[in-house]
Coordinates of C-alpha atoms in Angstrom, one line a residue:
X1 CA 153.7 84.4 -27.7
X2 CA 150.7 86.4 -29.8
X3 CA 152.7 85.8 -33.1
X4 CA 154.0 82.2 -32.4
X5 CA 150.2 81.6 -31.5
X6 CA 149.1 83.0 -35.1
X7 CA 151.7 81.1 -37.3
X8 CA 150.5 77.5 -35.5
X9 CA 147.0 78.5 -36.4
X10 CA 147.7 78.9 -39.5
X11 CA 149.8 76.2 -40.4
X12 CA 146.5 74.1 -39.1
X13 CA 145.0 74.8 -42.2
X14 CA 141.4 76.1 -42.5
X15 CA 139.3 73.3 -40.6
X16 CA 142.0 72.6 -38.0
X17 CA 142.2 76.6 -37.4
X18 CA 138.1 76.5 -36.8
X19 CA 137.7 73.6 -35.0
X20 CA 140.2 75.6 -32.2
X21 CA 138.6 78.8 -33.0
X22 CA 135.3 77.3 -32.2
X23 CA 136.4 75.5 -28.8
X24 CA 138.2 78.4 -27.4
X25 CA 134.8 80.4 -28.4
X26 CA 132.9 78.0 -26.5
X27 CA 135.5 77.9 -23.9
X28 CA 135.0 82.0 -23.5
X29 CA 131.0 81.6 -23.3
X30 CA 130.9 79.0 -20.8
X31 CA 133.2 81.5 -18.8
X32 CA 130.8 84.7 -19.3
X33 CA 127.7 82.5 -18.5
X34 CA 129.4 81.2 -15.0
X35 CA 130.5 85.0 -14.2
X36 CA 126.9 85.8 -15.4
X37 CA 125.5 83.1 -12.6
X38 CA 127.6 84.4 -10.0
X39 CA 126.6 87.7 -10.5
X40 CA 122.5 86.9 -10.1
X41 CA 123.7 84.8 -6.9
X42 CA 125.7 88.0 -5.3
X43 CA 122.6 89.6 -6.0
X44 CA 120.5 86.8 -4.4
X45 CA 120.8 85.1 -0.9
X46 CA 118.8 82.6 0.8
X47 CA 119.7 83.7 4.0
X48 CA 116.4 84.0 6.2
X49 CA 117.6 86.8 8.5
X50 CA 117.9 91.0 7.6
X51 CA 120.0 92.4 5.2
X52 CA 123.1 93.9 7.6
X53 CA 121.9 92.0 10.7
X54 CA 125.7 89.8 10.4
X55 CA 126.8 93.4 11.2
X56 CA 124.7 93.4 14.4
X57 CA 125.0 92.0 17.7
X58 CA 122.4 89.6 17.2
X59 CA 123.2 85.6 17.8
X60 CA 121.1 83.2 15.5
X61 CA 120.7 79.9 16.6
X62 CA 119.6 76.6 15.2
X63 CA 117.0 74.7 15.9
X64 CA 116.4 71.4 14.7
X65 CA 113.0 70.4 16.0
X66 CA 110.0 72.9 16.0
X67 CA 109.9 73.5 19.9
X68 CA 112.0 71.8 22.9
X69 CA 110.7 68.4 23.2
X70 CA 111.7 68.5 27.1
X71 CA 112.3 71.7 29.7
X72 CA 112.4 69.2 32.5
X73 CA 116.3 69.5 33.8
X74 CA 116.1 65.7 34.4
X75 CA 114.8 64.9 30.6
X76 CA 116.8 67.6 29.0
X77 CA 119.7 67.4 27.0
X78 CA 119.1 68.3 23.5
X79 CA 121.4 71.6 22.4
X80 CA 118.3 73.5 20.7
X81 CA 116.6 72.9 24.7
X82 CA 120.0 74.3 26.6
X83 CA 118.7 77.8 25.0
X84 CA 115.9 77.8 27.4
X85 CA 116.9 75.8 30.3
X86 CA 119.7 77.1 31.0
X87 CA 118.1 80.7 31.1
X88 CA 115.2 78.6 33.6
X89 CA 117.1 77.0 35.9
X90 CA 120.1 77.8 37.9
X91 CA 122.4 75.2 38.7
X92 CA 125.1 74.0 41.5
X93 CA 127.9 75.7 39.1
X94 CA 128.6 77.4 36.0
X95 CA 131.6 78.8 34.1
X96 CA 133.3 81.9 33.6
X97 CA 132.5 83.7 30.3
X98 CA 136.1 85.0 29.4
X99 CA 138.5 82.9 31.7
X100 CA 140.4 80.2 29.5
X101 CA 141.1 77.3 30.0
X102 CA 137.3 77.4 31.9
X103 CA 136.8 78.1 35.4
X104 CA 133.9 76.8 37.4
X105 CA 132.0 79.6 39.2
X106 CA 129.1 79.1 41.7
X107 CA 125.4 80.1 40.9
X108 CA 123.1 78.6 43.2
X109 CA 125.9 77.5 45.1
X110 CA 127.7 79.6 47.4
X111 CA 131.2 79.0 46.5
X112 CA 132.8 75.9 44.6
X113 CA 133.9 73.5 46.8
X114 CA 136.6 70.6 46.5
X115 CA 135.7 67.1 48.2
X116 CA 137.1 65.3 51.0
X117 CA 138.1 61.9 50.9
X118 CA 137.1 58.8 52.7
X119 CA 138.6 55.0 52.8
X120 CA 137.0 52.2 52.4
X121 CA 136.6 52.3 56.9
X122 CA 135.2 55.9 56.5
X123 CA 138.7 57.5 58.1
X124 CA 139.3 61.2 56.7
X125 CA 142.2 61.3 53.9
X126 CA 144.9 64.2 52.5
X127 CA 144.1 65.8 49.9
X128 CA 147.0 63.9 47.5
X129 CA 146.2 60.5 48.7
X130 CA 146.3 58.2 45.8
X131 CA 143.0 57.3 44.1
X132 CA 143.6 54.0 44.9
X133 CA 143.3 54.5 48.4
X134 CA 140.1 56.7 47.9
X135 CA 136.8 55.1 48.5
X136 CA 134.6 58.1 48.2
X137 CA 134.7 61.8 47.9
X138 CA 132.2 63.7 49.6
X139 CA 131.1 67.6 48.3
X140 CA 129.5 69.2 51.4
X141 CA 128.3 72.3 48.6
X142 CA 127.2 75.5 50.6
X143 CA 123.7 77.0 48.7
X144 CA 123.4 80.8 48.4
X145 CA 120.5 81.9 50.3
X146 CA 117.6 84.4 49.7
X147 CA 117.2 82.6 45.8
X148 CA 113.3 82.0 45.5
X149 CA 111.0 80.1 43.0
X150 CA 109.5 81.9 40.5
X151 CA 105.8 82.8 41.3
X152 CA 103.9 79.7 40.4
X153 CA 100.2 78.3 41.6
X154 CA 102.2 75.0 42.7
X155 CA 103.5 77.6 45.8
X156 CA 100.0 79.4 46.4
X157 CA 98.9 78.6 49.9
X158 CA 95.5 79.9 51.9
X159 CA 94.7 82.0 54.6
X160 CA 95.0 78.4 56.5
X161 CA 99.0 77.8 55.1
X162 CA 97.0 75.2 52.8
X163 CA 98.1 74.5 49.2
X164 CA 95.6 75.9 47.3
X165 CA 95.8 73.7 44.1
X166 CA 97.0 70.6 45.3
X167 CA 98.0 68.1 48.3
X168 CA 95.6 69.8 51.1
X169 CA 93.1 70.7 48.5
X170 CA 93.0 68.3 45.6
X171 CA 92.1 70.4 42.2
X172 CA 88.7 69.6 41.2
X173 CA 87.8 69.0 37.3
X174 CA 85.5 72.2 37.5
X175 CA 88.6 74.1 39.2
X176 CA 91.1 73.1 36.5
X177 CA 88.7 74.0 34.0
X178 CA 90.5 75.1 30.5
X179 CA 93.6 76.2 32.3
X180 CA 96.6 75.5 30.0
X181 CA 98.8 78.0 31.6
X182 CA 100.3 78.3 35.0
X183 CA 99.3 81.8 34.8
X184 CA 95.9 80.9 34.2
X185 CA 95.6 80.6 37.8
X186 CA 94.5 82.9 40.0
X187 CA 97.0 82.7 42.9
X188 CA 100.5 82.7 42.8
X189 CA 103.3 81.8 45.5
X190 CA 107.0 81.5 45.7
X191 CA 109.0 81.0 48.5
X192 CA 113.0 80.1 49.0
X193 CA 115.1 77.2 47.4
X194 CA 116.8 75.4 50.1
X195 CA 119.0 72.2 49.8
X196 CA 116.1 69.8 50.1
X197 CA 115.2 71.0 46.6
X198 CA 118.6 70.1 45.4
X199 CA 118.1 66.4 46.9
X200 CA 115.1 65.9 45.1
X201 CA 116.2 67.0 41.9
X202 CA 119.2 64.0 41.9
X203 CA 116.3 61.4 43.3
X204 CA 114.4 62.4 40.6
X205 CA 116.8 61.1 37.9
X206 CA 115.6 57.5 39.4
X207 CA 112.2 58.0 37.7
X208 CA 110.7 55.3 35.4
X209 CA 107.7 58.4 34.3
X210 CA 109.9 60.5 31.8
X211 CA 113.2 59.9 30.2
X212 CA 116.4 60.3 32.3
X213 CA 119.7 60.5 29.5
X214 CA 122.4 60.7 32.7
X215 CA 120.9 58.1 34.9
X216 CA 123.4 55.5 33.8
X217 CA 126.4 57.7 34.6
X218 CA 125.2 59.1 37.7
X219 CA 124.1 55.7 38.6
X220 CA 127.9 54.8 38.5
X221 CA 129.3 57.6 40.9
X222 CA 126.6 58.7 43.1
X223 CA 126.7 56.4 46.1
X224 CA 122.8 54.0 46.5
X225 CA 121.2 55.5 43.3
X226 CA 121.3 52.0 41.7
X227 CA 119.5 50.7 44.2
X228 CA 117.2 53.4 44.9
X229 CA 116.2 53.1 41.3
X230 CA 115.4 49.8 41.6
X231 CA 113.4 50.9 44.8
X232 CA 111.0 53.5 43.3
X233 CA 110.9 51.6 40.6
X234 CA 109.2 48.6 42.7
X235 CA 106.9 52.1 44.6
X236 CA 106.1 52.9 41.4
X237 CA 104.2 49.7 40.0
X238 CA 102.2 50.1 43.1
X239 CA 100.8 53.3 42.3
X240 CA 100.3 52.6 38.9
X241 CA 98.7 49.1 40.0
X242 CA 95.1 48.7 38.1
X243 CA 96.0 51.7 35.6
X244 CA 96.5 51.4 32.2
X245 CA 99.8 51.8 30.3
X246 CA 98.9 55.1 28.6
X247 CA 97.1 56.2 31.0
X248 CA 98.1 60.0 31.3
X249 CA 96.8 60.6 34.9
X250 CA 99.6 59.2 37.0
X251 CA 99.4 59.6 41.0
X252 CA 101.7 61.3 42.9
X253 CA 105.8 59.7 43.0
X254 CA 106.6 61.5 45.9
X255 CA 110.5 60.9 46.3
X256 CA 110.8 62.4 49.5
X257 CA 109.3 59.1 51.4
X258 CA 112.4 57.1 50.2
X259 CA 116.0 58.5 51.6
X260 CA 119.4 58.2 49.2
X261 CA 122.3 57.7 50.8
X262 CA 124.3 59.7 47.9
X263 CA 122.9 63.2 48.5
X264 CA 121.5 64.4 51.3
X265 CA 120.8 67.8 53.0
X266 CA 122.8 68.3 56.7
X267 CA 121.0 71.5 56.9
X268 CA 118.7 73.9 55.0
X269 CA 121.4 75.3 52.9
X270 CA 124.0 72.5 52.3
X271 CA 123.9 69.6 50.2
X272 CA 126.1 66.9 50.4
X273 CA 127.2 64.4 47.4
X274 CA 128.9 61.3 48.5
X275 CA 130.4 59.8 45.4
X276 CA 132.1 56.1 44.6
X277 CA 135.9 56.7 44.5
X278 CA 137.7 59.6 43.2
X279 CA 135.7 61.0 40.3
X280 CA 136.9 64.8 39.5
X281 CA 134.1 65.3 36.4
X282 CA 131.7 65.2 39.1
X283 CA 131.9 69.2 40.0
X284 CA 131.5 69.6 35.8
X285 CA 128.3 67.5 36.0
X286 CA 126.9 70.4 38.7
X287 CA 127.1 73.1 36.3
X288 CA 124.4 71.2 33.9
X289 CA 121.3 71.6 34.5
X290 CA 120.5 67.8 35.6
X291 CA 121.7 69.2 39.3
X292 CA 118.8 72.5 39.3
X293 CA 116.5 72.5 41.9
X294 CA 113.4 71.2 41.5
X295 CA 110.8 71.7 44.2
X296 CA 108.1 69.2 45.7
X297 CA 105.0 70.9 45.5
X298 CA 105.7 71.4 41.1
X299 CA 105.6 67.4 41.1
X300 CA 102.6 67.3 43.1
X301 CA 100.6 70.1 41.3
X302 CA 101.5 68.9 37.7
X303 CA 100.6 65.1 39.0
X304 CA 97.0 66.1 39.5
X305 CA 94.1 64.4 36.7
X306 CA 93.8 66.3 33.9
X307 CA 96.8 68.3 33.9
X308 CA 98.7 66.4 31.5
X309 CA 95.3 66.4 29.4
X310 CA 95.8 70.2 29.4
X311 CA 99.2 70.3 28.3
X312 CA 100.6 70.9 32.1
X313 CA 103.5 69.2 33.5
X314 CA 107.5 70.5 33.8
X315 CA 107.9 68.9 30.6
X316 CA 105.9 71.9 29.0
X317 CA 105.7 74.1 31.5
X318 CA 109.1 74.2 34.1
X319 CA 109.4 76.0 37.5
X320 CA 112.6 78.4 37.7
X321 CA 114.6 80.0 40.5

């Protein structure tokens, strides 16, 4: 091929035989610079993390925002967010790490329960009646007991059993001070989650104060929340009567005064879900955080004037079991 090369060059004659000469030059240059660029850029990375850290067991994450925008489980659902929450709160259900396909397991749940179903009279079904014969399933979800709040001024009580920071004793200006910090507090107090705390959490995805992204689909299943949304919503113009629209001191939507038929607690440590129809994805919804326990007296404290001034609220500053 070398010799059958040489005798077509030549019979090119002289400028035929340079002009290819030249372009196969500049071919070969153009190669050696581009091996030259991938050599600085092997040499070069724009990777912001240690040099052999890909070898470690680190995990890296991304965030697309500075800081979560919302560690409230009702207003949470951003991916960069589930890094915290989900290390916050503790929900219904979650899954098993190395079972696949996935497995729900409980977490502050007790065991995972299946529903039982109901027709449109209320009369008990089997377990393979046909959906349409179902008019509602009902998850009667046993809670695991002993789990406690984290210790947080919101649970600090006197020598009396009185709040100390709210309700009993409203939180002056002078006793709020600078405080940005739940831990700028003096007191501290905890005590156990119980399945009232699971009750509120699902009334409190209702509220017209923060954003809620799964009303609308919980609104669908869970038995009364349309209504009841329409209900606080109507509470909630009340309270808010005479203030203005940005104002950030709100008082006090205490959902406890107003009952949902949906989810209720039969006792301290069982909470029951009565949902439209038969709706499987509901047990996946309970191992999200939308379903975590959220306690009373965290609303009430971070409702107080000024907090929100201070940067104080669940948004910023969540209560976890």
């Amino acid at each position: 091929m070398g010799r059958s090369a040489g005798f077509a060059l030549g019979d090119l004659g002289e400028v035929g035989g340079l002009g290819i000469e030249r372009r196969l030059g500049r071919a070969w240059w153009v190669r050696g610079l581009a091996l030259l660029a991938a050599c600085l850029l092997a040499a070069c990375t724009n990777s912001p993390y240690p040099d052999g850290s890909e070898r470690s067991n680190t995990l890296f994450y991304t965030f697309s925002e500075r800081s979560p925008r919302y560690l409230d489980p009702v207003a949470s659902y951003s991916n960069p967010e589930s890094a915290y929450t989900y290390q916050i709160y503790e929900p219904l259900y979650g899954y098993h790490y190395l079972k696949r396909p996935y497995v729900l397991t409980p977490k502050a749940a007790a065991k995972v329960v299946q529903p039982h179903y109901l027709d449109k009279d209320g009369q008990p079904l089997p377990d393979d009646a046909p959906a349409e014969r179902i008019a509602e399933s009902v998850y009667d979800i046993p809670i695991r007991p002993g789990m406690r709040y984290q210790p947080h001024p919101a649970f600090a009580k006197d020598e009396q059993g009185r709040y100390r920071y709210h309700t009993d004793h409203a939180l002056t200006a002078a006793e709020l001070g600078e405080k940005r910090s739940p831990l700028d507090f003096a007191q501290q107090g905890t005590r156990e989650v119980v399945a009232e705390d699971f009750v509120y959490t699902l009334k409190r995805h209702a509220t017209t104060r923060i954003e809620a992204p799964v009303f609308a689909v919980f609104a669908e299943y869970l038995i009364g929340l349309k209504d009841y949304a329409d209900l606080v919503r109507r509470e909630d113009a009340k309270l808010l009567a005479g203030l203005p629209d940005d104002a950030a001191d709100k008082p006090f939507l205490d959902f406890r005064r107003w009952p949902l038929a949906g989810v209720t607690a039969p006792d301290s440590h069982t909470v029951r879900f009565r949902i439209k129809g038969k709706y499987p994805q509901w047990k996946y919804w309970l191992a999200m955080t939308f379903s975590s326990p959220v306690p009373w007296e965290a609303d009430a404290f971070y409702a107080q004037p000024g907090m929100n001034a201070n940067g104080l609220s669940l948004v910023k500053w969540p209560v976890g079991t």
